[in-house]
mmCIF file of C-alpha atoms (C1' of nucleotides) in Angstrom:
data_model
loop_
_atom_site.group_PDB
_atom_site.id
_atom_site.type_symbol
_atom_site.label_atom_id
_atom_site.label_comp_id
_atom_site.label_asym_id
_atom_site.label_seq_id
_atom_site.Cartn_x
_atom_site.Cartn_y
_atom_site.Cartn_z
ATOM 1 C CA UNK A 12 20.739 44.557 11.274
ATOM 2 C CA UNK A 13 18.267 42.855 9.243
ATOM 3 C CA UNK A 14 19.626 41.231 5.715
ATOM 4 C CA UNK A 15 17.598 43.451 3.351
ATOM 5 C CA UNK A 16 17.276 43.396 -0.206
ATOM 6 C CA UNK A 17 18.866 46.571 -0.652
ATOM 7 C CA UNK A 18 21.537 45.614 1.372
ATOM 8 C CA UNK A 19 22.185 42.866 -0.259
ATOM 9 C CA UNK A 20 22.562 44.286 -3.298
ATOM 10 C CA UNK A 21 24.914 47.323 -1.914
ATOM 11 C CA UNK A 22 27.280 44.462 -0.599
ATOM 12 C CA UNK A 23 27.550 42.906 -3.620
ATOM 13 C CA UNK A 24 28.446 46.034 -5.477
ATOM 14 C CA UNK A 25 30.687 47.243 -3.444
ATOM 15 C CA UNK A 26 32.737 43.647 -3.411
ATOM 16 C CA UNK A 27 32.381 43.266 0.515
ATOM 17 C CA UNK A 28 29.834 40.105 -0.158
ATOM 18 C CA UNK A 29 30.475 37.470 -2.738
ATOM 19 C CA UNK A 30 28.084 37.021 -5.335
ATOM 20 C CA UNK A 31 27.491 33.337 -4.571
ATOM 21 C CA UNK A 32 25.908 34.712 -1.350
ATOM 22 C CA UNK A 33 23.847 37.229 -3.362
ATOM 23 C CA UNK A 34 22.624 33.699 -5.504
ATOM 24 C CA UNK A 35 21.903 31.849 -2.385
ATOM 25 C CA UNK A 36 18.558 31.334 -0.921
ATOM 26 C CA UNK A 37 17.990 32.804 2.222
ATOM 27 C CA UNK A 38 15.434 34.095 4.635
ATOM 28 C CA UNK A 39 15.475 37.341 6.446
ATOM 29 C CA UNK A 40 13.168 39.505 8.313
ATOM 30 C CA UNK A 41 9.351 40.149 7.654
ATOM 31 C CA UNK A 42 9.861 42.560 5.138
ATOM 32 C CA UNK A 43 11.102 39.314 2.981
ATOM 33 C CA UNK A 44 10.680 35.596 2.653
ATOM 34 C CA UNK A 45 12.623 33.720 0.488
ATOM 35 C CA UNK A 46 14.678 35.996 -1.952
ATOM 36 C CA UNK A 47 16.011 34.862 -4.924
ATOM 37 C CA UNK A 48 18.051 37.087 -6.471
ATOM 38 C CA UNK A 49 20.611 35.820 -9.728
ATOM 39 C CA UNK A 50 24.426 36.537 -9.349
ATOM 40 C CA UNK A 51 24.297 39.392 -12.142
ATOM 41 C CA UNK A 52 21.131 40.937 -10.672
ATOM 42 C CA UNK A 53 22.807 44.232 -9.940
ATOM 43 C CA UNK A 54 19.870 46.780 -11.472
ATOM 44 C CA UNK A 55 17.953 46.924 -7.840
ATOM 45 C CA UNK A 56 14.392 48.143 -10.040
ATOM 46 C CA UNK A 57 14.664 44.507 -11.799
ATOM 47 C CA UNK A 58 16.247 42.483 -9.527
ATOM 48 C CA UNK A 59 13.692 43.356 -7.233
ATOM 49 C CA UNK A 60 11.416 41.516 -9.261
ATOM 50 C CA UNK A 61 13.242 38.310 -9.046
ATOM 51 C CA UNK A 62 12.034 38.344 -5.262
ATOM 52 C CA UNK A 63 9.589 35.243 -5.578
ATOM 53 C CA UNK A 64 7.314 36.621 -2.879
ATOM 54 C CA UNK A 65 7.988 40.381 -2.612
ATOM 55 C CA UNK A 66 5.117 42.286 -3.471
ATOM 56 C CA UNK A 67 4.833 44.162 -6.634
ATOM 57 C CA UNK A 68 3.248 47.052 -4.786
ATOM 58 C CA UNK A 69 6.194 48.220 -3.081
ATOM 59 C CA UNK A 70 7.686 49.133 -6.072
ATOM 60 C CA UNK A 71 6.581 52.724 -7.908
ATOM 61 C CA UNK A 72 4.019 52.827 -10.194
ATOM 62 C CA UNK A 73 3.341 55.927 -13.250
ATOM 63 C CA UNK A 74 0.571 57.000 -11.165
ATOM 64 C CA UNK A 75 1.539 56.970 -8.123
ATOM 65 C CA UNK A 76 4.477 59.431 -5.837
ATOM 66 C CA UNK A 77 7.949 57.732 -7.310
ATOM 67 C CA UNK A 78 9.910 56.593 -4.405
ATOM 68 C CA UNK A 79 13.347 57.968 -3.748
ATOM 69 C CA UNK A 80 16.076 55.893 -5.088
ATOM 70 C CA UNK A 81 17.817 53.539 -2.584
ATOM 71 C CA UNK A 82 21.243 53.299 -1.621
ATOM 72 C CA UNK A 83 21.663 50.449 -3.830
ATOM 73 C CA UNK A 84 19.909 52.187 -6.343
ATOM 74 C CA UNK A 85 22.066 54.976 -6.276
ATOM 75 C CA UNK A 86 25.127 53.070 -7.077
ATOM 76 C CA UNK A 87 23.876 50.953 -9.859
ATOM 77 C CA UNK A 88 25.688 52.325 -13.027
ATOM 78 C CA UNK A 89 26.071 49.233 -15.081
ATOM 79 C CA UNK A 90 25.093 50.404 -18.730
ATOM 80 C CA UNK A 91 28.165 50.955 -21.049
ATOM 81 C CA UNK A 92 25.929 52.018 -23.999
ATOM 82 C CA UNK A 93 28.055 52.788 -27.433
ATOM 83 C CA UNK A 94 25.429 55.400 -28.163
ATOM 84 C CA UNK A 95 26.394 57.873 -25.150
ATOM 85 C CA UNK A 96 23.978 56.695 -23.045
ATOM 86 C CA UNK A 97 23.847 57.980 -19.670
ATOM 87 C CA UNK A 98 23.460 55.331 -17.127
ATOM 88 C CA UNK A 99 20.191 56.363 -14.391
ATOM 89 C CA UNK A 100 21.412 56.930 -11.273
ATOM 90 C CA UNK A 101 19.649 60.411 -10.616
ATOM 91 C CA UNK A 102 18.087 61.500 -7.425
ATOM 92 C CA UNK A 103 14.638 61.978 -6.975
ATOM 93 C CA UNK A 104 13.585 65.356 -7.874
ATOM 94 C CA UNK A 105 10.491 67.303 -7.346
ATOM 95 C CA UNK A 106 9.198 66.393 -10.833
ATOM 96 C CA UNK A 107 9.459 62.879 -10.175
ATOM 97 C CA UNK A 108 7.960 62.496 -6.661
ATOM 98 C CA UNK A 109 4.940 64.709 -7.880
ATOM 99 C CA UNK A 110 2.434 62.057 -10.337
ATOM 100 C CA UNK A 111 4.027 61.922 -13.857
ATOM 101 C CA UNK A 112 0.941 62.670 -15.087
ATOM 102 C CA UNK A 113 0.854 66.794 -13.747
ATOM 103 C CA UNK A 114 3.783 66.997 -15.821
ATOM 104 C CA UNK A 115 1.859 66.774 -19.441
ATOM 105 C CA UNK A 116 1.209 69.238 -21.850
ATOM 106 C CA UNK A 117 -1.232 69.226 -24.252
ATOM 107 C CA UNK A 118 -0.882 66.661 -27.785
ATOM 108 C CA UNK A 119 -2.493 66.644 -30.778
ATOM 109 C CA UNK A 120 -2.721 63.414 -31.276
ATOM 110 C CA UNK A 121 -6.517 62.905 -30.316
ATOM 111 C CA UNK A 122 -6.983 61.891 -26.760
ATOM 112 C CA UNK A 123 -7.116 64.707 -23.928
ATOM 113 C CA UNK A 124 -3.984 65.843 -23.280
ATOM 114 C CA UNK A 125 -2.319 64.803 -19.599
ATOM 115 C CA UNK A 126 -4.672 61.714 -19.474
ATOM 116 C CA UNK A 127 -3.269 58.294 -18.943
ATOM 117 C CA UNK A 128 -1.926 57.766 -22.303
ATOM 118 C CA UNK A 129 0.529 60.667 -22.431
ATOM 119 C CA UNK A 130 1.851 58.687 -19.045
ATOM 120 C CA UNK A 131 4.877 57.983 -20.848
ATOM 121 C CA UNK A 132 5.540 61.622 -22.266
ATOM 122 C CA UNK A 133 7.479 63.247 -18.905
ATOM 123 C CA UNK A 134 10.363 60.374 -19.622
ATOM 124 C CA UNK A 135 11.230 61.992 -22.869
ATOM 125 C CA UNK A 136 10.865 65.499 -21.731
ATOM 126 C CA UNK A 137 12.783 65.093 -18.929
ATOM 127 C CA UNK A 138 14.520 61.136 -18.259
ATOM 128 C CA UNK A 139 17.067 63.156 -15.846
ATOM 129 C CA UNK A 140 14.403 63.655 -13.283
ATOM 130 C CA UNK A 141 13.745 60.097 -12.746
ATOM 131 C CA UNK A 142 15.201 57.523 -10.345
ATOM 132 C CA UNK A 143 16.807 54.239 -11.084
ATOM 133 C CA UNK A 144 13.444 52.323 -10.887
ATOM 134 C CA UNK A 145 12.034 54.334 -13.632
ATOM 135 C CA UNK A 146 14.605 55.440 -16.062
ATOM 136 C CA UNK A 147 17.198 52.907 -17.183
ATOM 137 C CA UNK A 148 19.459 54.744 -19.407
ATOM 138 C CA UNK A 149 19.026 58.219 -21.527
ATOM 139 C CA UNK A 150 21.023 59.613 -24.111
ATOM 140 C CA UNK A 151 19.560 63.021 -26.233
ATOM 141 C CA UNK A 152 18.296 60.706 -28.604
ATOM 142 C CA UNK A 153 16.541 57.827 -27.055
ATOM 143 C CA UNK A 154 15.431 56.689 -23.460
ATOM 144 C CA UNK A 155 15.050 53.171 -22.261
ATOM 145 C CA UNK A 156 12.287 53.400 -19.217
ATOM 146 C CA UNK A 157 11.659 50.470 -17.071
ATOM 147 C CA UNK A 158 7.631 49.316 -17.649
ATOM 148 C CA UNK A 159 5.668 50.417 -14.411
ATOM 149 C CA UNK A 160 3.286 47.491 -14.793
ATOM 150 C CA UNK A 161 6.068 44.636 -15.809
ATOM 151 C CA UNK A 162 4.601 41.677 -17.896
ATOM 152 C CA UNK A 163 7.806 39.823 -17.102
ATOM 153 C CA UNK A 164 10.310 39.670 -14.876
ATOM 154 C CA UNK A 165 12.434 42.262 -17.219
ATOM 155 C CA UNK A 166 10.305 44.394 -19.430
ATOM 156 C CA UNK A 167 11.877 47.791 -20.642
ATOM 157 C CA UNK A 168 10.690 50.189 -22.927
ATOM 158 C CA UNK A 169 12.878 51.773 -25.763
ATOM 159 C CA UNK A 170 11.536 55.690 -26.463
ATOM 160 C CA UNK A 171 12.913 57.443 -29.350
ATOM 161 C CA UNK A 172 13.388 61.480 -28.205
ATOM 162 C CA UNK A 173 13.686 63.485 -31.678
ATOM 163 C CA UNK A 174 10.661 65.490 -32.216
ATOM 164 C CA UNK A 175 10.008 64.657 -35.793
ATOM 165 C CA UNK A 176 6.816 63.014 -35.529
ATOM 166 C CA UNK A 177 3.712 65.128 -37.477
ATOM 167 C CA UNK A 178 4.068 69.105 -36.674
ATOM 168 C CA UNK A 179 7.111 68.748 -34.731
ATOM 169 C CA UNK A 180 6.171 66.641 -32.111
ATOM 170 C CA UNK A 181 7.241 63.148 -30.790
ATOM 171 C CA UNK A 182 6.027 60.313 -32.914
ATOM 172 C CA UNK A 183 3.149 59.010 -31.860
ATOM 173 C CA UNK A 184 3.714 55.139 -33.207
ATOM 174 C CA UNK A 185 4.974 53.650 -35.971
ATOM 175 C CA UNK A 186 2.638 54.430 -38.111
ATOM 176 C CA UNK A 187 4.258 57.961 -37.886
ATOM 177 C CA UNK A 188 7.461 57.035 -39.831
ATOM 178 C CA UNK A 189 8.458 58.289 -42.872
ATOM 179 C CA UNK A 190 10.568 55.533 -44.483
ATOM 180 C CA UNK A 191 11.279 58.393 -47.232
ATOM 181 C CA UNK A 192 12.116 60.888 -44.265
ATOM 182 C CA UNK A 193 15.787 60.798 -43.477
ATOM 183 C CA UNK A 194 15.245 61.470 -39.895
ATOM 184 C CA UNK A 195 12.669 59.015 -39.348
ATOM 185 C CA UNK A 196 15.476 55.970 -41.036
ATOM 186 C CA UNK A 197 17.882 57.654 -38.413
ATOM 187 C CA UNK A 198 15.564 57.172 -35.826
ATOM 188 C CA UNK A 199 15.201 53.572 -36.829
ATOM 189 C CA UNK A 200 18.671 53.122 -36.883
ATOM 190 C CA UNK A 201 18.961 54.015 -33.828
ATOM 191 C CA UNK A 202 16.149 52.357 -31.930
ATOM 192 C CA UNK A 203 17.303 49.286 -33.371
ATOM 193 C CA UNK A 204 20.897 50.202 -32.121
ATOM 194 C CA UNK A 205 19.349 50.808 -28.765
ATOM 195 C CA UNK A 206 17.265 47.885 -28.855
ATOM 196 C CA UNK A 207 20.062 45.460 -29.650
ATOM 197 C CA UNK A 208 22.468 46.938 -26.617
ATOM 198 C CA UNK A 209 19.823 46.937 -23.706
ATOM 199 C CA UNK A 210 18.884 43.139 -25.432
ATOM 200 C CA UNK A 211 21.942 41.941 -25.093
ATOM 201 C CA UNK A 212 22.965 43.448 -21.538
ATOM 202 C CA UNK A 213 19.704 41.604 -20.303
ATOM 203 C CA UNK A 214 20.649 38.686 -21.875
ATOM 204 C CA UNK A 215 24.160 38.914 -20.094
ATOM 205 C CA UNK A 216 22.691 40.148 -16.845
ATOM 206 C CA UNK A 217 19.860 37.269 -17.058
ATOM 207 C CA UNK A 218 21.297 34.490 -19.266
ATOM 208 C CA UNK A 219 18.230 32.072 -17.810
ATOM 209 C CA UNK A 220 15.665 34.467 -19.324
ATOM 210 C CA UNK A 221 15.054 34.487 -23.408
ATOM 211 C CA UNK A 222 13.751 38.262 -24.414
ATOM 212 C CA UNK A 223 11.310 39.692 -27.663
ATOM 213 C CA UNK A 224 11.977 42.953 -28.802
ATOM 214 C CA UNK A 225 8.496 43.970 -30.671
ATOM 215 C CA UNK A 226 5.645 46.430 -30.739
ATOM 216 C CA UNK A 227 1.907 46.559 -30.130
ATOM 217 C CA UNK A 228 -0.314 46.423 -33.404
ATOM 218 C CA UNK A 229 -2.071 48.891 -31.353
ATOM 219 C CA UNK A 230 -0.732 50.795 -28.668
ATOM 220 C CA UNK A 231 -2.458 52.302 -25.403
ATOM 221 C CA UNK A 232 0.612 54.589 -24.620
ATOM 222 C CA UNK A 233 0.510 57.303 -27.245
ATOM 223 C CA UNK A 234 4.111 57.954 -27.583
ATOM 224 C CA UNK A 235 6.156 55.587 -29.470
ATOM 225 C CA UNK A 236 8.187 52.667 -27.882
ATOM 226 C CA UNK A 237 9.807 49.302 -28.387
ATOM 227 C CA UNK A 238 9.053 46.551 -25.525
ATOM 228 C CA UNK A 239 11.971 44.575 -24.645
ATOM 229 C CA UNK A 240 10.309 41.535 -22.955
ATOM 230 C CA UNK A 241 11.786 39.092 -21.213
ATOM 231 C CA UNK A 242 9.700 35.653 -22.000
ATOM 232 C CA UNK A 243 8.871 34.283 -18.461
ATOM 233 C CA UNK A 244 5.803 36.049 -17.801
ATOM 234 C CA UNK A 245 6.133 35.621 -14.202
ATOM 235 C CA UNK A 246 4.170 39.126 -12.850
ATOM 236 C CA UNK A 247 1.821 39.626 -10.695
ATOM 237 C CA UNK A 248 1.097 42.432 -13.109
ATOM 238 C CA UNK A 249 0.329 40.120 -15.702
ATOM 239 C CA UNK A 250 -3.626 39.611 -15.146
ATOM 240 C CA UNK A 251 -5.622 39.627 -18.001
ATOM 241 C CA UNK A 252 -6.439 37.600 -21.180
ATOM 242 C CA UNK A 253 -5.804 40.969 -23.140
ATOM 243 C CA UNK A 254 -2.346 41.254 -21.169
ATOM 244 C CA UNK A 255 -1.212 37.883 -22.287
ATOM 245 C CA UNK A 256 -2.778 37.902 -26.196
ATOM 246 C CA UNK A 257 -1.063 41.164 -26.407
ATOM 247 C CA UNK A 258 2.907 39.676 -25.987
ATOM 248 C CA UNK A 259 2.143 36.097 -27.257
ATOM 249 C CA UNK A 260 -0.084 36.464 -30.246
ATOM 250 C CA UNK A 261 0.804 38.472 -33.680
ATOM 251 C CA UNK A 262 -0.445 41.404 -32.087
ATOM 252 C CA UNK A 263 3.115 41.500 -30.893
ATOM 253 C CA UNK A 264 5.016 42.354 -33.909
ATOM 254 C CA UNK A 265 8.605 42.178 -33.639
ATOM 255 C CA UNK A 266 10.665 45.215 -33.983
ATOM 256 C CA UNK A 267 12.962 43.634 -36.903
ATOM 257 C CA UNK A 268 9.613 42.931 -39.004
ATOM 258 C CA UNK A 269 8.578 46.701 -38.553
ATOM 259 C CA UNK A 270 12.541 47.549 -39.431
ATOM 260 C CA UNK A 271 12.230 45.468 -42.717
ATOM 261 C CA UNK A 272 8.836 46.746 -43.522
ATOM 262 C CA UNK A 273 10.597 50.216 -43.470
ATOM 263 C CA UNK A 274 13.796 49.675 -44.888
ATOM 264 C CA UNK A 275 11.315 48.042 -48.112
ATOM 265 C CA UNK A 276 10.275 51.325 -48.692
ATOM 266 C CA UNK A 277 7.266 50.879 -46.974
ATOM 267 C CA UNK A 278 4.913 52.554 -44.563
ATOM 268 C CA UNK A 279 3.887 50.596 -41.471
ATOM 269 C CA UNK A 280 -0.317 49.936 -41.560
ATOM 270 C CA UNK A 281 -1.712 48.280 -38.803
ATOM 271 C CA UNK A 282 -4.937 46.660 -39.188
ATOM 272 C CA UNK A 283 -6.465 47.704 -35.986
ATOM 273 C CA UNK A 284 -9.826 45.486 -36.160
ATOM 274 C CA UNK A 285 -7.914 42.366 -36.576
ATOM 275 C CA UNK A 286 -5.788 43.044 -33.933
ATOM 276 C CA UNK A 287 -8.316 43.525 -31.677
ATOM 277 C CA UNK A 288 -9.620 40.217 -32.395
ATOM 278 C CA UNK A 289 -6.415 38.545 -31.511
ATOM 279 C CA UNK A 290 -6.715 40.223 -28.203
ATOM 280 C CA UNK A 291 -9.427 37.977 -27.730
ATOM 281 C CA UNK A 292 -8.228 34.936 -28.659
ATOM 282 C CA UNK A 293 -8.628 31.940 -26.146
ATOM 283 C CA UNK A 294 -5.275 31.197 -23.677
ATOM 284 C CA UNK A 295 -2.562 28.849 -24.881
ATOM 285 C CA UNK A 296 0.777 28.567 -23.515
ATOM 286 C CA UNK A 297 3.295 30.504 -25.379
ATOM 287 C CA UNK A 298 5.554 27.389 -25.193
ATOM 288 C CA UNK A 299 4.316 24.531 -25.315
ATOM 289 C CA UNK A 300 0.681 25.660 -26.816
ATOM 290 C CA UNK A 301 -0.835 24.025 -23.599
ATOM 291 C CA UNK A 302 -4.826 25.614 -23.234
ATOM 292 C CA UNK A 303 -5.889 27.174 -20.520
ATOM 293 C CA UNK A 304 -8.940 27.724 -19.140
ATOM 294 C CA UNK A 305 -8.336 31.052 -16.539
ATOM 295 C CA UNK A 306 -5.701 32.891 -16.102
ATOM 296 C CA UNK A 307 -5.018 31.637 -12.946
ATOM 297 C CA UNK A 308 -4.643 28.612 -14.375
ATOM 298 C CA UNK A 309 -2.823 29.810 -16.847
ATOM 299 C CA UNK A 310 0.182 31.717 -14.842
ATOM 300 C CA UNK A 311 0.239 28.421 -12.383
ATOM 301 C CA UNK A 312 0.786 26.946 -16.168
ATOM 302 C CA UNK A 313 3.778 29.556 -17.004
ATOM 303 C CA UNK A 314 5.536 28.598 -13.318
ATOM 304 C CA UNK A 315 6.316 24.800 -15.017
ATOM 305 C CA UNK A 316 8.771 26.747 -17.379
ATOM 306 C CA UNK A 317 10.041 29.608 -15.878
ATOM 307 C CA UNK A 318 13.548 29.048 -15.001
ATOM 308 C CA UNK A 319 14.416 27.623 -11.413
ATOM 309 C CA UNK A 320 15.749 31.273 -10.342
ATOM 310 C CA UNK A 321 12.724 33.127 -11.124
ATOM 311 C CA UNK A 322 9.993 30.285 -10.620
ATOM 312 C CA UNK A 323 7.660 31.122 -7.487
ATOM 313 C CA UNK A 324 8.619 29.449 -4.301
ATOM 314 C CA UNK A 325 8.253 25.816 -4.643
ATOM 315 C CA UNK A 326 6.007 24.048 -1.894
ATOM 316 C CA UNK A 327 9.182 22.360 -0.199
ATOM 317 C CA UNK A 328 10.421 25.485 0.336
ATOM 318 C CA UNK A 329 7.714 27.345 1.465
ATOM 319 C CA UNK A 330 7.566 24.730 4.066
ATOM 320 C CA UNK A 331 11.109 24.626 5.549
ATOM 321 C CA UNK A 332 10.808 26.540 8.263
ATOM 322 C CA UNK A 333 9.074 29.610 6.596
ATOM 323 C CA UNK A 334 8.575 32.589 8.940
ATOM 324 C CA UNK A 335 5.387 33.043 7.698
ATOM 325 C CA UNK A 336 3.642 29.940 7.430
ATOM 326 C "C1'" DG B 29 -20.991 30.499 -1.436
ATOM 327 C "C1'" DT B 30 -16.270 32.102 -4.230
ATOM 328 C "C1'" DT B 31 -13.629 32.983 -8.411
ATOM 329 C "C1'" DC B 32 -13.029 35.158 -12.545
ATOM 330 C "C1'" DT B 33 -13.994 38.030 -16.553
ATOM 331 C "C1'" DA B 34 -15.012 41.943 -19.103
ATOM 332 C "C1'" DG B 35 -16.797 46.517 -19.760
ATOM 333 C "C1'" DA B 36 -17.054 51.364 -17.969
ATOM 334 C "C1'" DA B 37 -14.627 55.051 -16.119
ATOM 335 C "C1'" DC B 38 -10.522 57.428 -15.671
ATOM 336 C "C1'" DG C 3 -2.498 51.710 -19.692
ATOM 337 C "C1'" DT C 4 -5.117 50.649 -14.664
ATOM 338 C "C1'" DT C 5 -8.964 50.226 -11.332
ATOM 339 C "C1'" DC C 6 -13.422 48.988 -10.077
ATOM 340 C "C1'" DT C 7 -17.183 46.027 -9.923
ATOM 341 C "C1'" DA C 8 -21.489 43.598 -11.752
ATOM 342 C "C1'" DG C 9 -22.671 39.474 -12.975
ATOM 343 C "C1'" DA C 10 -21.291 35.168 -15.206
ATOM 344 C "C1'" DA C 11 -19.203 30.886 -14.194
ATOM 345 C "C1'" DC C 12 -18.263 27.459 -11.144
#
DNA sequence: GTTCTAGAAC
DNA sequence: GTTCTAGAAC
């Protein structure tokens, strides 16, 4: 039987495979080349992405059929969330192998309801439905989704669930909040609890990686969430100037700013027009403020200081005795 | 000729 | 948010 990611990962779980193997570099059938996958890799959804040459279009996307959860996605129940969170490991149910999207109902919040930015609306209606590659951890209050279109190789989004947002329904940003509202603080308080847990449990699962935990000035996705970023940028999801202005520039403002800003007394005002204008902003590395011209050039840039587990496969290795080449 | 960007459509 | 693609850039 062919050594396959998923098997893999079910070994290691279940203790019959030691997790030094897991580490190792190794080559297996067609379906993979060389898989890298870190010894605490044991979410399948984002250790999948730390396969250097996997494609990023096997996994499920928001608007596309959600794939039923593997085996090793079945038994991944890691989180141990102080805020009753309910670890994902939920099969895949009608709602979530029909498009996300035929799930909306209609907002208020401008923009026609069930179009592409309501995409992130079913996960707070109903975070049960969803498999292991799409919902992370739920509790009533809050649910942590992982991003469909990863930036990074971990990128999570943190949803608050309380409908207090204008006329009942889910905040729409942060603009929404109330910092004279009691239930919009709570809210806060939470988020940032939730935040800080799923922060730290990446940063124990992925101790190579360095994370952000911020908003957009301006959001696409209409409901409200906190990105929790890991800072590799190693995706092929990661394509345009816009993409990479958006993480790396002020228009990524972290969440402990907007927290301050709040707990000040103060509503949160974006100014939209200059944020825009940073989206626009010419490419520099986020590290060592290297320019670059493309973005090709750039994410060939970003492989020079991604850590040795998650860089792309160097050319030695894609030349010792690759199946493919 | 190919690569890459950026704006329209969804 | 993404996809598609015309045309700019090389």
């Amino acid at each position: 039987m062919p050594l396959t990611l998923s098997r893999v990962l079910l070994l290691q779980q279940s203790r019959s495979l030691p997790v030094a193997v897991v580490f190792c570099v190794f080559r297996c059938s067609n379906e993979h080349r060389l898989l890298q996958v870190p010894a605490a890799a044991t979410s399948p959804a984002i250790a999948a992405r730390f396969t250097t040459t996997r494609p990023f279009s096997t996994m499920a996307r928001h608007t596309a059929p959600a794939a039923a959860p593997t085996a090793a996605a079945s038994s991944s129940s890691t989180s141990k969330s102080s805020t009753a969170t309910t670890a994902r490991a939920a099969p895949a149910t009608e709602v979530s192998r029909k498009n996300p999207l035929a799930a909306t109902k209609p907002t208020t919040t401008g923009a026609r309801a069930g179009s592409w930015a309501d995409a992130l609306l079913p996960y707070l209606e109903r975070p049960e439905t969803f498999p292991a590659t799409h919902v992370h951890s739920f509790s009533a209050d809050h649910v942590v989704v992982l991003d469909q279109f990863p930036k990074s190789k971990v990128h999570l989004l943190v949803m608050p669930r309380a409908r207090v947002g204008p006329r009942g329904k889910y905040l729409a940003s942060v603009e929404d909040l109330d910092p004279d509202n009691e239930a919009h603080v709570l809210v806060v308080e939470q988020l940032t609890e939730v935040c800080g847990e799923v922060e730290q449990e990446m940063r124990t699962k992925y101790p190579q990686l360095e994370f952000r935990v911020g908003i957009h000035t301006v959001p696409s996705m209409r409901h409200l969430h906190v990105h929790v970023i890991s800072q590799d940028f190693i995706s092929d999801r990661l394509k345009t100037k816009q993409h990479w202005n958006s993480f790396t520039s002020e228009f990524f403002v972290p969440w402990e700013r907007v927290k301050a800003t709040l707990a000040a007394g103060q509503r949160i005002k974006m100014d939209k027009a200059a944020a825009e204008a940073l989206l626009k902003r010419p490419l520099v590395c986020h590290k060592c403020s290297k320019a670059a011209r493309t973005m090709p050039d750039l994410k060939k840039h970003l492989e020079t200081h991604a850590p040795l587990a998650i860089a792309g496969s160097s050319p030695r290795e894609e030349n010792v005795d690759s199946p493919l080449a």
